[in-house]
CSV table of C-alpha atoms and ligand atoms in Angstrom, one decimal:
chain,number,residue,atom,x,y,z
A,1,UNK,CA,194.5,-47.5,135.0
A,2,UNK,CA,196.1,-45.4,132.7
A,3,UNK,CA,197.8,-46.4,129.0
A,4,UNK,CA,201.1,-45.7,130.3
A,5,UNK,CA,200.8,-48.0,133.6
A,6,UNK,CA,199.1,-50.9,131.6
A,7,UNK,CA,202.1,-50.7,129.1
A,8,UNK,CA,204.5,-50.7,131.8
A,9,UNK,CA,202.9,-54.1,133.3
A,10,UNK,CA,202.6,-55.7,130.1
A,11,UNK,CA,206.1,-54.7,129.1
A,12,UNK,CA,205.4,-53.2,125.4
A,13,UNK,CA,204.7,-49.7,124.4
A,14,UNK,CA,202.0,-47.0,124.6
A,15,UNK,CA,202.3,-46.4,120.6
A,16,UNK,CA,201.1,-50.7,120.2
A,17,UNK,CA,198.1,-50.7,122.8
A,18,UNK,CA,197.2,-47.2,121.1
A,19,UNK,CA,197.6,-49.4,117.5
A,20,UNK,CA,195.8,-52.2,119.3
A,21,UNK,CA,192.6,-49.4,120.3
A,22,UNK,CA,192.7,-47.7,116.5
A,23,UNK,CA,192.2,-51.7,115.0
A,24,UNK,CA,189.5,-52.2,117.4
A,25,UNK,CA,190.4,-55.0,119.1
A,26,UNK,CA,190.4,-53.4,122.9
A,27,UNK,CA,188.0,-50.8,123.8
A,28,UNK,CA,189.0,-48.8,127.0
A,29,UNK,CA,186.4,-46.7,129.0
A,30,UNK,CA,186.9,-43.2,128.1
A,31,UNK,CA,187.1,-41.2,131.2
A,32,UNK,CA,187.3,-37.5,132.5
A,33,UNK,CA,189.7,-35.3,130.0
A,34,UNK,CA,189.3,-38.0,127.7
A,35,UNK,CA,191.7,-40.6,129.5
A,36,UNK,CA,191.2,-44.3,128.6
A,37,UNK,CA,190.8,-45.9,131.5
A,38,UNK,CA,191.5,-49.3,131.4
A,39,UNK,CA,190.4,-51.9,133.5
A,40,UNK,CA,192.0,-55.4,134.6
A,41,UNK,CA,189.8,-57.0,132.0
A,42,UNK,CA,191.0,-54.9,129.9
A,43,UNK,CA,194.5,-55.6,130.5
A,44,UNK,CA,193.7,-59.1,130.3
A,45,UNK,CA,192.2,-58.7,126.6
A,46,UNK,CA,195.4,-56.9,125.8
A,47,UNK,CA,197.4,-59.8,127.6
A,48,UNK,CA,195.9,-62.8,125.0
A,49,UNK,CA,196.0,-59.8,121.9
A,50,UNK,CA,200.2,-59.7,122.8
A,51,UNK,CA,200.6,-63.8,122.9
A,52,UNK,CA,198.5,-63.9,119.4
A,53,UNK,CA,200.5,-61.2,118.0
A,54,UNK,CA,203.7,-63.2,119.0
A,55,UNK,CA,202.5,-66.5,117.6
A,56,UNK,CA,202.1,-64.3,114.2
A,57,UNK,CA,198.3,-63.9,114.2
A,58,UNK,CA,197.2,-60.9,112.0
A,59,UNK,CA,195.4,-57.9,113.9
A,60,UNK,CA,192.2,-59.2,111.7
A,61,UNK,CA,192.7,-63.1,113.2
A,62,UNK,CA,192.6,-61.8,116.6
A,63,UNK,CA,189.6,-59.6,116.0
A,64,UNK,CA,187.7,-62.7,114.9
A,65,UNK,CA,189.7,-65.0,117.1
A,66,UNK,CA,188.2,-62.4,120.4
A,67,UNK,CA,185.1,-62.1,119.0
A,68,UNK,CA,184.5,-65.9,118.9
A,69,UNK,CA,183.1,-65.8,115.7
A,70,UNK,CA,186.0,-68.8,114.9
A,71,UNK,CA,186.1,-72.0,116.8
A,72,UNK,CA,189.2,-71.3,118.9
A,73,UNK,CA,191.2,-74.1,119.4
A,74,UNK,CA,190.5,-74.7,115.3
A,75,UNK,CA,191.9,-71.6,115.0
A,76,UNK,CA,195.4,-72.1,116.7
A,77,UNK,CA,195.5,-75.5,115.7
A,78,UNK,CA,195.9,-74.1,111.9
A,79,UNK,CA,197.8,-71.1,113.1
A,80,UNK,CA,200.1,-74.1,114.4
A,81,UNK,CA,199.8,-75.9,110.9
A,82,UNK,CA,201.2,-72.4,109.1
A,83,UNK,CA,204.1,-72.0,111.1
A,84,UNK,CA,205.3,-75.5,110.8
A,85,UNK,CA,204.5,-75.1,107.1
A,86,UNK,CA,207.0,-71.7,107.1
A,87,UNK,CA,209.5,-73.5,109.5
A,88,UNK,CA,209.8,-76.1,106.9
A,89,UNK,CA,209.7,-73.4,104.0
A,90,UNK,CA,212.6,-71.5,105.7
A,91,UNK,CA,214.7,-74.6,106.6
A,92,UNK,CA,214.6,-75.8,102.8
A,93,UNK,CA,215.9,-72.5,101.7
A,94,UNK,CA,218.9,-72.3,104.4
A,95,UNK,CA,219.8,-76.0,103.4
A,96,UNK,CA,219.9,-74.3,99.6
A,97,UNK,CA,221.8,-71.8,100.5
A,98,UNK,CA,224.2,-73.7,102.5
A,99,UNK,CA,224.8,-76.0,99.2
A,100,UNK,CA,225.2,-72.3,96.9
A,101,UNK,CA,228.1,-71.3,99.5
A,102,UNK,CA,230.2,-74.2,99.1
A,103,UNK,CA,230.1,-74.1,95.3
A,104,UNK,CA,230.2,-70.8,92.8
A,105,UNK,CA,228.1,-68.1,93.7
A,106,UNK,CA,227.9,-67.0,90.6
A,107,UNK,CA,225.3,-68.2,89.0
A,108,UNK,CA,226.4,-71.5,88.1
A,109,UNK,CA,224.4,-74.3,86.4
A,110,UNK,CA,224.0,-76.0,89.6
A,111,UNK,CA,222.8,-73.1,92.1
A,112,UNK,CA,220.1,-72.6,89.1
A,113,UNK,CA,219.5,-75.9,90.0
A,114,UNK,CA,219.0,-75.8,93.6
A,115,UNK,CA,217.1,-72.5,93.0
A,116,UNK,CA,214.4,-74.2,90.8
A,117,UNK,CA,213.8,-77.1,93.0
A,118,UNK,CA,213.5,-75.4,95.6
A,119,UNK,CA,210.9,-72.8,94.0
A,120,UNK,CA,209.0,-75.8,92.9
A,121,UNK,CA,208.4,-77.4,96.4
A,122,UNK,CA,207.3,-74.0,97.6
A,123,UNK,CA,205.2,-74.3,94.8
A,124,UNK,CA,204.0,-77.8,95.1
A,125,UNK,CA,203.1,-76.9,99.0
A,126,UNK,CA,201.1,-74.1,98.4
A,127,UNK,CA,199.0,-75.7,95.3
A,128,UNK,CA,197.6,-78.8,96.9
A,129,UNK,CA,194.2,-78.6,96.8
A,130,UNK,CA,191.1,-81.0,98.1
A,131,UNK,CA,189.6,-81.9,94.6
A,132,UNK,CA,187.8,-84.5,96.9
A,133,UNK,CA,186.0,-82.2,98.8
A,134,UNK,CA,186.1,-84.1,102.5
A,135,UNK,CA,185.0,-81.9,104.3
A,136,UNK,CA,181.9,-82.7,102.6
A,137,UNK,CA,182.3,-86.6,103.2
A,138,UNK,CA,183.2,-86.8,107.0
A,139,UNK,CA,179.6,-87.4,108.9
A,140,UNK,CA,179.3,-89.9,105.9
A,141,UNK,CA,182.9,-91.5,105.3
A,142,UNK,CA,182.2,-94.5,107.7
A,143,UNK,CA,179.1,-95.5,106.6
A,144,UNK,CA,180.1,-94.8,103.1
A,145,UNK,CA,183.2,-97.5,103.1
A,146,UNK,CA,181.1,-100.4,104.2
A,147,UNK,CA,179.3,-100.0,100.6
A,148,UNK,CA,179.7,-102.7,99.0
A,149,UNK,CA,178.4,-104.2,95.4
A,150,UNK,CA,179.7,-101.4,92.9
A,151,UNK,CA,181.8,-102.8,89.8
A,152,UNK,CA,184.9,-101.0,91.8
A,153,UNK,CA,185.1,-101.8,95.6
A,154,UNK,CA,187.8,-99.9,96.6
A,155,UNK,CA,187.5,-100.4,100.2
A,156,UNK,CA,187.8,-104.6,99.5
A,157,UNK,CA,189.9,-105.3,102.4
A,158,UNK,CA,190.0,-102.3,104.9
A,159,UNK,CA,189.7,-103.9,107.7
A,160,UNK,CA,192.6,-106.6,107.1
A,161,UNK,CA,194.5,-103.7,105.6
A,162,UNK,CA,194.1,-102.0,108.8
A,163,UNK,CA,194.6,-104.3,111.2
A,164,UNK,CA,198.1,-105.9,109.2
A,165,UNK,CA,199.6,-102.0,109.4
A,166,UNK,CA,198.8,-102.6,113.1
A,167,UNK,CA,200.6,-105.9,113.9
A,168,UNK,CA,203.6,-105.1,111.4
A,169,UNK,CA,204.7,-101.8,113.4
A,170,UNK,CA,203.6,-103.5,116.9
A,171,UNK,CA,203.4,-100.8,118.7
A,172,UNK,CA,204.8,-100.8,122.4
A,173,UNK,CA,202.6,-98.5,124.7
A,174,UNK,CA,205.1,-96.0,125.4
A,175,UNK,CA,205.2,-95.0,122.3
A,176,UNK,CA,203.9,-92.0,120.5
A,177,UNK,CA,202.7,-92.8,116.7
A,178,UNK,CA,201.4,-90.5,113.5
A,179,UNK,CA,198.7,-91.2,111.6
A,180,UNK,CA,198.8,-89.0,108.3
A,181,UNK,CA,195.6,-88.7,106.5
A,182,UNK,CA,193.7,-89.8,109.7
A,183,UNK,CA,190.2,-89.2,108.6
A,184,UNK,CA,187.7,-90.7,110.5
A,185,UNK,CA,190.8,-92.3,113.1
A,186,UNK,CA,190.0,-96.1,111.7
A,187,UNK,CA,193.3,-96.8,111.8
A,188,UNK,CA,194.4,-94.8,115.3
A,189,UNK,CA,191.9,-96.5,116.8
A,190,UNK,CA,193.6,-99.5,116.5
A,191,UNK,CA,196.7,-98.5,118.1
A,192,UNK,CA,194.4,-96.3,121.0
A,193,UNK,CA,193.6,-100.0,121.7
A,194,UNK,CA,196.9,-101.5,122.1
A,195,UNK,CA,197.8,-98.4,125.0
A,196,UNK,CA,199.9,-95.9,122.1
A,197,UNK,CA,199.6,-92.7,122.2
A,198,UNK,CA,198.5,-91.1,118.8
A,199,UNK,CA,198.7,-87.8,116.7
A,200,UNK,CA,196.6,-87.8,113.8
A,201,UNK,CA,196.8,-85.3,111.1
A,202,UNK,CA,194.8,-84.5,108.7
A,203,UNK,CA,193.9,-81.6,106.4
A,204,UNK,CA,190.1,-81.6,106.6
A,205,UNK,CA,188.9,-79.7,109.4
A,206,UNK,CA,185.6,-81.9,109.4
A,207,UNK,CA,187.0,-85.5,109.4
A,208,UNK,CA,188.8,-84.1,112.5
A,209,UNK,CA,186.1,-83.2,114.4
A,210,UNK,CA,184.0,-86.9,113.4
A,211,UNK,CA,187.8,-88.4,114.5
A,212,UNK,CA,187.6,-86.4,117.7
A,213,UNK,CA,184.0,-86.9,118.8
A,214,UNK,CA,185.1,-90.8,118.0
A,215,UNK,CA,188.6,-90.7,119.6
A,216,UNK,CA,188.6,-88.1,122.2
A,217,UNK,CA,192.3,-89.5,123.5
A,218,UNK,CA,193.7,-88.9,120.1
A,219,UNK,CA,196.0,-85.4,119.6
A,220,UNK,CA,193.9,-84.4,116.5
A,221,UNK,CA,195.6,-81.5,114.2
A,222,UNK,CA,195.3,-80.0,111.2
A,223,UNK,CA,198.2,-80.7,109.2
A,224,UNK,CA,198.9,-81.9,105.5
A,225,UNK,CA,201.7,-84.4,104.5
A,226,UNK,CA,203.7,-81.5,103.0
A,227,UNK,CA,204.5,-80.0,106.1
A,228,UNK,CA,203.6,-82.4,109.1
A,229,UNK,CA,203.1,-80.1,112.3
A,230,UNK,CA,205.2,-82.3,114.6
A,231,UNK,CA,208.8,-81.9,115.9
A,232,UNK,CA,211.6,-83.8,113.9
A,233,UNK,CA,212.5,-87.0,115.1
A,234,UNK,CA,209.1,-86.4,116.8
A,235,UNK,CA,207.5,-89.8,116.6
A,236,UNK,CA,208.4,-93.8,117.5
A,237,UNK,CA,206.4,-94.8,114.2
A,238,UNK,CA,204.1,-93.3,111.1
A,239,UNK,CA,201.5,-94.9,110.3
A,240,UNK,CA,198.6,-93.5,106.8
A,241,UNK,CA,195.9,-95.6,105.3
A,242,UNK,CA,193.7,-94.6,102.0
A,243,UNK,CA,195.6,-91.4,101.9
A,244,UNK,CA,198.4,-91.1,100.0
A,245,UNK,CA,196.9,-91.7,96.8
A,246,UNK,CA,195.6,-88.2,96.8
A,247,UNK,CA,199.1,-86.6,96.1
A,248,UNK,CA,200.8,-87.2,92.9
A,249,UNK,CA,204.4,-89.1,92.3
A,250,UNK,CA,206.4,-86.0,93.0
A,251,UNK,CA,204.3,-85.2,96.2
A,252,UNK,CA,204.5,-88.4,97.5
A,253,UNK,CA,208.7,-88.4,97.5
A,254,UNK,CA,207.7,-84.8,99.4
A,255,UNK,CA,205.6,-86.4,101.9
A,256,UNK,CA,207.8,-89.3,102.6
A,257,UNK,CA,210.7,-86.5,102.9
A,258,UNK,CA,208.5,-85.6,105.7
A,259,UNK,CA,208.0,-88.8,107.3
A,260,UNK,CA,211.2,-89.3,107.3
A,261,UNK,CA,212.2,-86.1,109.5
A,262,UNK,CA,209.4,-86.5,111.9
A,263,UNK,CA,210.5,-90.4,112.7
A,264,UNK,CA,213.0,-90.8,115.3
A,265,UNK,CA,216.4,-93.3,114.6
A,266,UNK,CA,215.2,-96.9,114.4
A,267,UNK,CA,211.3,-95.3,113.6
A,268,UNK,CA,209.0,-98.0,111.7
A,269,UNK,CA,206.8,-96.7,108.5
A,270,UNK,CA,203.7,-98.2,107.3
A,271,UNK,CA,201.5,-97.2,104.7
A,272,UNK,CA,198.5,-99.0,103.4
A,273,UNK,CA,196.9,-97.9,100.3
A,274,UNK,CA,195.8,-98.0,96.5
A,275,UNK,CA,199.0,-98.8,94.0
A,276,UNK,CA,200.5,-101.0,91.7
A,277,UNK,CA,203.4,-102.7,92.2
A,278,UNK,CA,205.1,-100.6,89.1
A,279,UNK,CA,204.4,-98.8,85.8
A,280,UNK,CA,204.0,-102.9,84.0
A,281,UNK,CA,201.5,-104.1,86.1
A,282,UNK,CA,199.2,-100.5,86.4
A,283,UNK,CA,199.3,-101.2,82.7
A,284,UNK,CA,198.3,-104.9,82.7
A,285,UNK,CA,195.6,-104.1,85.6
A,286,UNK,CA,194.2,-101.5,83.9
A,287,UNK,CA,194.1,-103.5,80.7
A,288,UNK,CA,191.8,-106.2,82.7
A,289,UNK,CA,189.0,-103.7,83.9
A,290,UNK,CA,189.1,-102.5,80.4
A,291,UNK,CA,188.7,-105.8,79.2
A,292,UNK,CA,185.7,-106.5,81.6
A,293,UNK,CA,184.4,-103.7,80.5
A,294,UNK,CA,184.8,-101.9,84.1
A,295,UNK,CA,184.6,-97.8,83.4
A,296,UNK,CA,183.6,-97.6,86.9
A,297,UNK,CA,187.3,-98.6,87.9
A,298,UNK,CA,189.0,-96.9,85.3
A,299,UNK,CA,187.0,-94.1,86.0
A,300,UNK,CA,188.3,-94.0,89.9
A,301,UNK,CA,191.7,-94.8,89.0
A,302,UNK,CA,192.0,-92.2,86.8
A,303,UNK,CA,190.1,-89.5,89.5
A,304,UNK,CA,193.5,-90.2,91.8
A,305,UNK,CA,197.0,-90.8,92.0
A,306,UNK,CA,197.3,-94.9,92.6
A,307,UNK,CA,201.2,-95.1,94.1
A,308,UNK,CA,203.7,-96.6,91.9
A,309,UNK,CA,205.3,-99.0,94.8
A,310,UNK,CA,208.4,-99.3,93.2
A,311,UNK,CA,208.6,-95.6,93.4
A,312,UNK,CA,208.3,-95.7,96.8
A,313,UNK,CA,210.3,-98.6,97.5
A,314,UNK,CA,213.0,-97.4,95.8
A,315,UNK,CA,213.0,-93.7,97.6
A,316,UNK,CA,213.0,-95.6,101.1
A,317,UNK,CA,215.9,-98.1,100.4
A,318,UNK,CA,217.8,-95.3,98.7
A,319,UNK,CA,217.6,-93.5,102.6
A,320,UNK,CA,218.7,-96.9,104.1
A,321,UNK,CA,215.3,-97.9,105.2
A,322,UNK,CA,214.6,-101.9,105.2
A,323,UNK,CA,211.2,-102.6,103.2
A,324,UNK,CA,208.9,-105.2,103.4
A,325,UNK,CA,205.8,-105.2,100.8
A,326,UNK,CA,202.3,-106.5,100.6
A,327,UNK,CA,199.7,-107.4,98.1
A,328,UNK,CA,196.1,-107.4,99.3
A,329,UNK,CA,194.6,-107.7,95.8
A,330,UNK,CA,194.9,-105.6,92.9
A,331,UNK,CA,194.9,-102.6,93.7
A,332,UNK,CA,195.2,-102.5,97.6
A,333,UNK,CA,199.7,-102.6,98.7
A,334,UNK,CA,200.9,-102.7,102.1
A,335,UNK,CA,204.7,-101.0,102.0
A,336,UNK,CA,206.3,-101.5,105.6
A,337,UNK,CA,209.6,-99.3,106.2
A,338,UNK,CA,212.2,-99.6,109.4
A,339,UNK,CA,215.5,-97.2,109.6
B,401,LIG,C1,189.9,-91.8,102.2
B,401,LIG,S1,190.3,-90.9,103.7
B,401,LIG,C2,191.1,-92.2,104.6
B,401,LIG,C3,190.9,-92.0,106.1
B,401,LIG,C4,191.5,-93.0,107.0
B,401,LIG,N1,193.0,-93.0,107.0
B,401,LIG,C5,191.0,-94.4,106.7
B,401,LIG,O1,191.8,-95.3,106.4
B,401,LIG,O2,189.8,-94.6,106.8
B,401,LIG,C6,191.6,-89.9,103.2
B,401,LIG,C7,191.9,-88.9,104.3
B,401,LIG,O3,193.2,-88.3,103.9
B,401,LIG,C8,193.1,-86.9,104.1
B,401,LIG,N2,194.0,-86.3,103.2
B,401,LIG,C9,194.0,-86.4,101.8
B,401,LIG,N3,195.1,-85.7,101.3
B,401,LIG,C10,195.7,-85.1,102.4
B,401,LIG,C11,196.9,-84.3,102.5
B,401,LIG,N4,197.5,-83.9,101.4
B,401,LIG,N5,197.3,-83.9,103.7
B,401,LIG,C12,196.6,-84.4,104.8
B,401,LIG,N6,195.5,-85.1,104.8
B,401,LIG,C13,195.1,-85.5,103.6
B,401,LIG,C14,191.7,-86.6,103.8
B,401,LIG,O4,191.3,-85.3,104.3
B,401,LIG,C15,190.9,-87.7,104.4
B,401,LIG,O5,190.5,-87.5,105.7
């Protein structure tokens, strides 16, 4: 088949599959006169090349992406993760920019404002990073938690912790939940059990693949709590255990921002994880494992980014949520949220 035929069929242009031959990515038979000649598989290659290019791959993505040199469902499941991220991005700014043209243009206090925040939320998106390294921790992370007799158990209570973010959003099996931070799918599991249907997102490509050799019936993606990659008003609950405490103050109101536009009307939030009840008690509680002479505790708190609860508390009532709290022990909160 000639260049011009296949273009015709694919509906594009003999200029792009040319561009698509130059970056190597299909290879034609050359025949007499120096005619590509292009077979069905061929046109096929080209075919997937088009639908990657439309889903915004790079020409250097699809190379590897075709050569299989990338695990290919990984690969559009970040792909997936990116465009949420700049879907989000690009809604922030019109939002911004709908606020700038009902006031003065002109380079008033509060566009400068506006403009600022919303540079530092890009900002605070892209920086994130893994300090925690977990793709390194997956094949170990549930053998690791049952570890017990350190000075600092962290994990004192996992299991009840679990189980009471279960029974306080009840799931009904119809309904489709989010587990942010899903890790090893501990928590998921739990609702898998009760009949929901669960998304779990998580930003370590490892504890996915542990959660999905575990969980095969959960919708695993690669995702961070900055930009989920589900719909808005996409879910009947959210759910996040041990997770949270990896993102600071600011990028927890973020991620609870987040929560909020992937939970439909009437959606039920639950988070379990490591905080103090407010700025007071963080003080007293540290005081105590200074007292006992407990580095090891100190040590960890310091390493992360224990919740303030009445931060978050105060964020969800503000946004008409009802809020429920719980105290496992000192360091280990329960924060249940209905709209
Ligand atoms: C300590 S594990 C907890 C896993 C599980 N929820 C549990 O209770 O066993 C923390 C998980 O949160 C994930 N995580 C941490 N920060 C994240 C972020 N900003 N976005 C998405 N996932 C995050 C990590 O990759 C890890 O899998």
């Amino acid at each position: 088949m000639r260049i011009k035929e296949v273009a015709n069929r694919l509906g594009t242009t003999t200029r792009t599959i040319r561009f698509y031959e130059e970056k190597g990515l299909v290879k034609p038979e050359k025949g007499a006169n120096d005619y590509r000649n292009y077979k069905e598989e061929d046109v096929k290659e080209l075919k997937g090349i088009l639908a990657l290019r439309e889903v915004g791959m790079s020409t250097v993505q699809i190379k590897k992406f075709l050569k299989g040199e990338v695990d290919q469902f990984s690969f559009l499941d970040m792909q997936r993760s990116v465009l949420y991220e700049e879907m989000i991005q690009i809604r922030d700014m019109i939002g911004v920019l709908d606020k700038m043209m009902e006031g003065d243009l002109t380079g008033s206090e509060d566009t400068m404002e506006l403009a600022q925040k919303l540079k530092e939320i890009k900002q605070m998106r892209k920086n994130w990073k893994d300090r925690w390294d977990f793709d390194a921790q997956a094949e170990q992370y549930d053998e690791n938690i049952k570890t017990t007799g350190y000075g600092f158990n962290v994990h004192q209570q996992y299991e009840e912790a679990l189980t009471r973010v279960r029974d306080c959003i009840n799931p009904l099996r119809h309904e489709l939940g989010l587990d942010i931070g899903v890790g090893t799918g501990n928590l998921a599991e739990l609702f898998l059990d009760r009949g929901t249907q669960m998304i779990g997102v998580d930003q370590s490509e490892r504890m996915l693949r542990v959660c999905l050799n575990k969980h095969p019936n959960i919708d695993a993606r690669r995702g961070h709590f900055l930009s989920l990659p589900v719909s808005d008003k996409g879910v009947d609950f959210v759910v996040s255990s041990y997770a949270l405490h990896h993102l600071t103050d600011e990028e927890k109101e973020l991620a609870l921002a987040e929560m909020d536009r992937v939970l439909i009307n009437g959606g039920r939030l639950a988070i379990a994880d490591l905080m103090f009840e407010n700025q007071a008690t963080k003080k007293s509680i540290l005081q105590q494992y200074l007292d006992e002479g407990n580095d090891e505790a100190i040590d960890a708190i310091n390493d992360e980014y224990y919740a303030d609860r009445s931060r978050l508390v105060s964020w969800l009532i503000d946004r008409d949520y009802r809020v429920e709290t719980h105290q496992f022990n000192r360091i280990l909160h329960l924060v249940f949220a209905s709209k």
